[in-house]
């Protein structure tokens, strides 16, 4: 067993998102989101559920703040539901929606928790989807207006803002692969959506800085290292392909002001781009997207192992030795987090980094004494936190860690079947039931160290 200590002042938190925990679907004038609509389509949500009530955080937020305070946390990463602020995605602010987050922010500060809001975690107002969603450039303009409204109201108390959460998921899963709302199957829309999400990030940074001078801005990207299944040239190239499509397609425009040339060539070769042209990219877009950031949020869950398929097409394969898998089917691979942090530090050098999501889905039973022994989650977290500590010791400017997630919640197309929480949620009355990992995490936070 070795003790891994974190730097002084390391920020400990948990992360959630509005659509996954709030519920309150019709409360306070909230409009319809694309996930509200998607969940009504038969077969889209594995357990036939919907996010209408979710964890009922809209009603129980005070209780949730008290829980976080009890864990000794210093920060809470949550997201703001755009349809609460602008029910149709445009026009005047809905004051009841702003009031909700206003009170949440005040409650957090009073409890000694720093608010880390994310402006977009996938709950696009349905009305904006009706006019093209993220595949339409207008949505990026609307997002900048929305960001300004929120910053104007909360900017006197919120210091650090995140624009988007995992734009790869919003674009690719939503518009290209159909797994997420709005459920489209169009590679062309996926590419345009990815660009407009990033463009809106740049414009939102500008809007927040204007409304809240001194604000610190960042974006949250999902990252998976891609490893070749063998040392063959084909497999190595398949890993490069995935890295370009998943990681660098977002990192490069943000930190280098350009899309990666090899990934453009890949998309040209497979017919997605005609002669490499990207008509949705206009003059000035990449300058806006590459606005300097104060921090980068990194979400990490696992790696991917790639090989060249029979026809040379890159494909993901099961990892080489029988791995331990979470309930998402994701390999438990803690070394990938250290690799990710070091790689981003070396190649992109954001001034500050946070791990903004990391955690594992495991469904553990409650015993006769009401205990939920989730040792597998503790083991997962222990390994990944040790990875963080090692990265920080090697010079990565890692300033904090947000565990995903505080509560078992609405896991998108999986409904409530995947359980990431430190706390289970009683579906009858919303009661929060601590798992063993909650007290374990509290002890890690108190010690500012983890043993592995
Ligand atoms: O629940 C999601 C979250 O919304 C975004 N990042 C990954 C988590 C686990 O799948």
PDB file of N, CA, C and O and ligand atoms in Angstrom, residues 16-17 20 77 121-122 165-166 169 180 220 222 299-301 328 330 356-361 404-405 409-412 414 418 420, ligand 1:
ATOM      1  N   UNK A  16     -22.734  16.511 -11.339  1.00  0.00           N
ATOM      2  CA  UNK A  16     -24.063  16.032 -11.751  1.00  0.00           C
ATOM      3  C   UNK A  16     -24.459  16.817 -13.007  1.00  0.00           C
ATOM      4  O   UNK A  16     -23.715  17.705 -13.443  1.00  0.00           O
ATOM      5  N   UNK A  17     -25.630  16.536 -13.544  1.00  0.00           N
ATOM      6  CA  UNK A  17     -26.157  17.409 -14.598  1.00  0.00           C
ATOM      7  C   UNK A  17     -27.654  17.597 -14.423  1.00  0.00           C
ATOM      8  O   UNK A  17     -28.337  16.738 -13.850  1.00  0.00           O
ATOM      9  N   UNK A  20     -30.193  14.993 -15.667  1.00  0.00           N
ATOM     10  CA  UNK A  20     -30.059  13.686 -15.021  1.00  0.00           C
ATOM     11  C   UNK A  20     -30.565  13.650 -13.587  1.00  0.00           C
ATOM     12  O   UNK A  20     -30.859  12.578 -13.069  1.00  0.00           O
ATOM     13  N   UNK A  77     -19.938  20.587  -9.106  1.00  0.00           N
ATOM     14  CA  UNK A  77     -20.119  20.820 -10.543  1.00  0.00           C
ATOM     15  C   UNK A  77     -21.528  20.368 -10.929  1.00  0.00           C
ATOM     16  O   UNK A  77     -21.869  19.197 -10.783  1.00  0.00           O
ATOM     17  N   UNK A 121     -25.273  20.741 -20.725  1.00  0.00           N
ATOM     18  CA  UNK A 121     -25.027  19.309 -20.565  1.00  0.00           C
ATOM     19  C   UNK A 121     -26.194  18.582 -21.237  1.00  0.00           C
ATOM     20  O   UNK A 121     -26.939  17.854 -20.595  1.00  0.00           O
ATOM     21  N   UNK A 122     -26.396  18.928 -22.504  1.00  0.00           N
ATOM     22  CA  UNK A 122     -27.202  18.145 -23.451  1.00  0.00           C
ATOM     23  C   UNK A 122     -28.709  18.401 -23.433  1.00  0.00           C
ATOM     24  O   UNK A 122     -29.445  17.788 -24.205  1.00  0.00           O
ATOM     25  N   UNK A 165     -20.323  20.352 -21.854  1.00  0.00           N
ATOM     26  CA  UNK A 165     -19.878  19.054 -21.382  1.00  0.00           C
ATOM     27  C   UNK A 165     -19.815  18.089 -22.566  1.00  0.00           C
ATOM     28  O   UNK A 165     -20.821  17.854 -23.239  1.00  0.00           O
ATOM     29  N   UNK A 166     -18.640  17.560 -22.823  1.00  0.00           N
ATOM     30  CA  UNK A 166     -18.443  16.476 -23.795  1.00  0.00           C
ATOM     31  C   UNK A 166     -19.142  16.751 -25.133  1.00  0.00           C
ATOM     32  O   UNK A 166     -20.099  16.047 -25.505  1.00  0.00           O
ATOM     33  N   UNK A 169     -20.047  13.800 -27.429  1.00  0.00           N
ATOM     34  CA  UNK A 169     -21.275  13.018 -27.193  1.00  0.00           C
ATOM     35  C   UNK A 169     -22.481  13.741 -27.792  1.00  0.00           C
ATOM     36  O   UNK A 169     -23.325  13.117 -28.450  1.00  0.00           O
ATOM     37  N   UNK A 180     -28.299   9.181 -28.669  1.00  0.00           N
ATOM     38  CA  UNK A 180     -28.735  10.267 -27.784  1.00  0.00           C
ATOM     39  C   UNK A 180     -29.706  11.173 -28.538  1.00  0.00           C
ATOM     40  O   UNK A 180     -29.750  11.168 -29.774  1.00  0.00           O
ATOM     41  N   UNK A 220     -15.394  21.227 -20.934  1.00  0.00           N
ATOM     42  CA  UNK A 220     -15.173  19.860 -20.451  1.00  0.00           C
ATOM     43  C   UNK A 220     -15.174  18.919 -21.648  1.00  0.00           C
ATOM     44  O   UNK A 220     -16.158  18.842 -22.394  1.00  0.00           O
ATOM     45  N   UNK A 222     -14.446  14.908 -23.064  1.00  0.00           N
ATOM     46  CA  UNK A 222     -14.257  13.490 -22.727  1.00  0.00           C
ATOM     47  C   UNK A 222     -12.997  13.029 -23.445  1.00  0.00           C
ATOM     48  O   UNK A 222     -12.737  13.430 -24.577  1.00  0.00           O
ATOM     49  N   UNK A 299     -12.888  14.697 -18.643  1.00  0.00           N
ATOM     50  CA  UNK A 299     -13.693  13.559 -18.192  1.00  0.00           C
ATOM     51  C   UNK A 299     -13.016  12.286 -18.663  1.00  0.00           C
ATOM     52  O   UNK A 299     -12.673  12.164 -19.848  1.00  0.00           O
ATOM     53  N   UNK A 300     -12.820  11.366 -17.749  1.00  0.00           N
ATOM     54  CA  UNK A 300     -12.165  10.106 -18.118  1.00  0.00           C
ATOM     55  C   UNK A 300     -12.893   8.938 -17.477  1.00  0.00           C
ATOM     56  O   UNK A 300     -13.153   8.941 -16.263  1.00  0.00           O
ATOM     57  N   UNK A 301     -13.189   7.946 -18.291  1.00  0.00           N
ATOM     58  CA  UNK A 301     -13.794   6.716 -17.782  1.00  0.00           C
ATOM     59  C   UNK A 301     -12.990   5.475 -18.136  1.00  0.00           C
ATOM     60  O   UNK A 301     -12.866   4.557 -17.330  1.00  0.00           O
ATOM     61  N   UNK A 328     -21.198  -0.474 -17.381  1.00  0.00           N
ATOM     62  CA  UNK A 328     -21.312   0.127 -18.717  1.00  0.00           C
ATOM     63  C   UNK A 328     -20.579  -0.731 -19.748  1.00  0.00           C
ATOM     64  O   UNK A 328     -20.598  -0.414 -20.938  1.00  0.00           O
ATOM     65  N   UNK A 330     -17.364  -0.894 -19.667  1.00  0.00           N
ATOM     66  CA  UNK A 330     -16.110  -0.167 -19.868  1.00  0.00           C
ATOM     67  C   UNK A 330     -15.006  -0.806 -19.026  1.00  0.00           C
ATOM     68  O   UNK A 330     -15.199  -1.100 -17.831  1.00  0.00           O
ATOM     69  N   UNK A 356     -13.055  16.552 -14.334  1.00  0.00           N
ATOM     70  CA  UNK A 356     -14.413  17.043 -14.095  1.00  0.00           C
ATOM     71  C   UNK A 356     -15.435  15.908 -14.034  1.00  0.00           C
ATOM     72  O   UNK A 356     -16.582  16.148 -13.645  1.00  0.00           O
ATOM     73  N   UNK A 357     -15.029  14.709 -14.441  1.00  0.00           N
ATOM     74  CA  UNK A 357     -15.864  13.519 -14.244  1.00  0.00           C
ATOM     75  C   UNK A 357     -14.966  12.300 -14.222  1.00  0.00           C
ATOM     76  O   UNK A 357     -14.075  12.165 -15.066  1.00  0.00           O
ATOM     77  N   UNK A 358     -15.249  11.419 -13.294  1.00  0.00           N
ATOM     78  CA  UNK A 358     -14.624  10.104 -13.259  1.00  0.00           C
ATOM     79  C   UNK A 358     -15.425   9.283 -12.260  1.00  0.00           C
ATOM     80  O   UNK A 358     -15.769   9.776 -11.191  1.00  0.00           O
ATOM     81  N   UNK A 359     -15.740   8.072 -12.629  1.00  0.00           N
ATOM     82  CA  UNK A 359     -16.534   7.244 -11.725  1.00  0.00           C
ATOM     83  C   UNK A 359     -16.943   5.970 -12.439  1.00  0.00           C
ATOM     84  O   UNK A 359     -16.540   5.718 -13.576  1.00  0.00           O
ATOM     85  N   UNK A 360     -17.743   5.164 -11.758  1.00  0.00           N
ATOM     86  CA  UNK A 360     -18.067   3.841 -12.305  1.00  0.00           C
ATOM     87  C   UNK A 360     -19.503   3.460 -11.974  1.00  0.00           C
ATOM     88  O   UNK A 360     -20.000   3.758 -10.891  1.00  0.00           O
ATOM     89  N   UNK A 361     -20.133   2.773 -12.924  1.00  0.00           N
ATOM     90  CA  UNK A 361     -21.491   2.250 -12.696  1.00  0.00           C
ATOM     91  C   UNK A 361     -21.390   0.812 -12.186  1.00  0.00           C
ATOM     92  O   UNK A 361     -20.803  -0.048 -12.857  1.00  0.00           O
ATOM     93  N   UNK A 404     -17.944  11.527 -10.541  1.00  0.00           N
ATOM     94  CA  UNK A 404     -19.248  11.276 -11.142  1.00  0.00           C
ATOM     95  C   UNK A 404     -19.793   9.994 -10.542  1.00  0.00           C
ATOM     96  O   UNK A 404     -19.237   8.953 -10.812  1.00  0.00           O
ATOM     97  N   UNK A 405     -20.814  10.045  -9.694  1.00  0.00           N
ATOM     98  CA  UNK A 405     -21.673  11.192  -9.491  1.00  0.00           C
ATOM     99  C   UNK A 405     -22.157  11.181  -8.037  1.00  0.00           C
ATOM    100  O   UNK A 405     -22.035  10.173  -7.330  1.00  0.00           O
ATOM    101  N   UNK A 409     -28.600   8.260 -11.036  1.00  0.00           N
ATOM    102  CA  UNK A 409     -29.438   9.217 -11.758  1.00  0.00           C
ATOM    103  C   UNK A 409     -29.873   8.696 -13.118  1.00  0.00           C
ATOM    104  O   UNK A 409     -29.654   7.514 -13.439  1.00  0.00           O
ATOM    105  N   UNK A 410     -30.473   9.561 -13.904  1.00  0.00           N
ATOM    106  CA  UNK A 410     -30.974   9.203 -15.238  1.00  0.00           C
ATOM    107  C   UNK A 410     -29.788   9.125 -16.192  1.00  0.00           C
ATOM    108  O   UNK A 410     -29.249  10.154 -16.595  1.00  0.00           O
ATOM    109  N   UNK A 411     -29.381   7.896 -16.509  1.00  0.00           N
ATOM    110  CA  UNK A 411     -28.197   7.713 -17.351  1.00  0.00           C
ATOM    111  C   UNK A 411     -28.630   7.622 -18.822  1.00  0.00           C
ATOM    112  O   UNK A 411     -28.513   6.613 -19.487  1.00  0.00           O
ATOM    113  N   UNK A 412     -29.218   8.682 -19.298  1.00  0.00           N
ATOM    114  CA  UNK A 412     -29.543   8.872 -20.714  1.00  0.00           C
ATOM    115  C   UNK A 412     -30.290   7.666 -21.288  1.00  0.00           C
ATOM    116  O   UNK A 412     -31.288   7.246 -20.716  1.00  0.00           O
ATOM    117  N   UNK A 414     -29.871   4.683 -21.076  1.00  0.00           N
ATOM    118  CA  UNK A 414     -29.947   3.533 -20.166  1.00  0.00           C
ATOM    119  C   UNK A 414     -30.981   3.753 -19.064  1.00  0.00           C
ATOM    120  O   UNK A 414     -31.161   2.889 -18.201  1.00  0.00           O
ATOM    121  N   UNK A 418     -28.203   2.204 -14.836  1.00  0.00           N
ATOM    122  CA  UNK A 418     -26.757   2.275 -14.561  1.00  0.00           C
ATOM    123  C   UNK A 418     -26.532   3.207 -13.383  1.00  0.00           C
ATOM    124  O   UNK A 418     -26.952   4.372 -13.418  1.00  0.00           O
ATOM    125  N   UNK A 420     -24.214   5.200 -10.967  1.00  0.00           N
ATOM    126  CA  UNK A 420     -22.899   5.826 -10.768  1.00  0.00           C
ATOM    127  C   UNK A 420     -22.772   6.503  -9.400  1.00  0.00           C
ATOM    128  O   UNK A 420     -21.734   7.058  -9.098  1.00  0.00           O
TER     129      UNK A 420
HETATM  130  O1  LIG B   1     -23.708  10.261 -17.131  1.00  0.00           O
HETATM  131  C1  LIG B   1     -22.725  10.635 -18.041  1.00  0.00           C
HETATM  132  C2  LIG B   1     -22.561  12.136 -18.048  1.00  0.00           C
HETATM  133  O2  LIG B   1     -23.759  12.770 -18.354  1.00  0.00           O
HETATM  134  C3  LIG B   1     -21.552  12.546 -19.072  1.00  0.00           C
HETATM  135  N1  LIG B   1     -20.312  11.813 -18.910  1.00  0.00           N
HETATM  136  C4  LIG B   1     -20.405  10.391 -18.777  1.00  0.00           C
HETATM  137  C5  LIG B   1     -21.396  10.026 -17.696  1.00  0.00           C
HETATM  138  C6  LIG B   1     -21.469   8.494 -17.547  1.00  0.00           C
HETATM  139  O3  LIG B   1     -21.877   7.900 -18.737  1.00  0.00           O
END
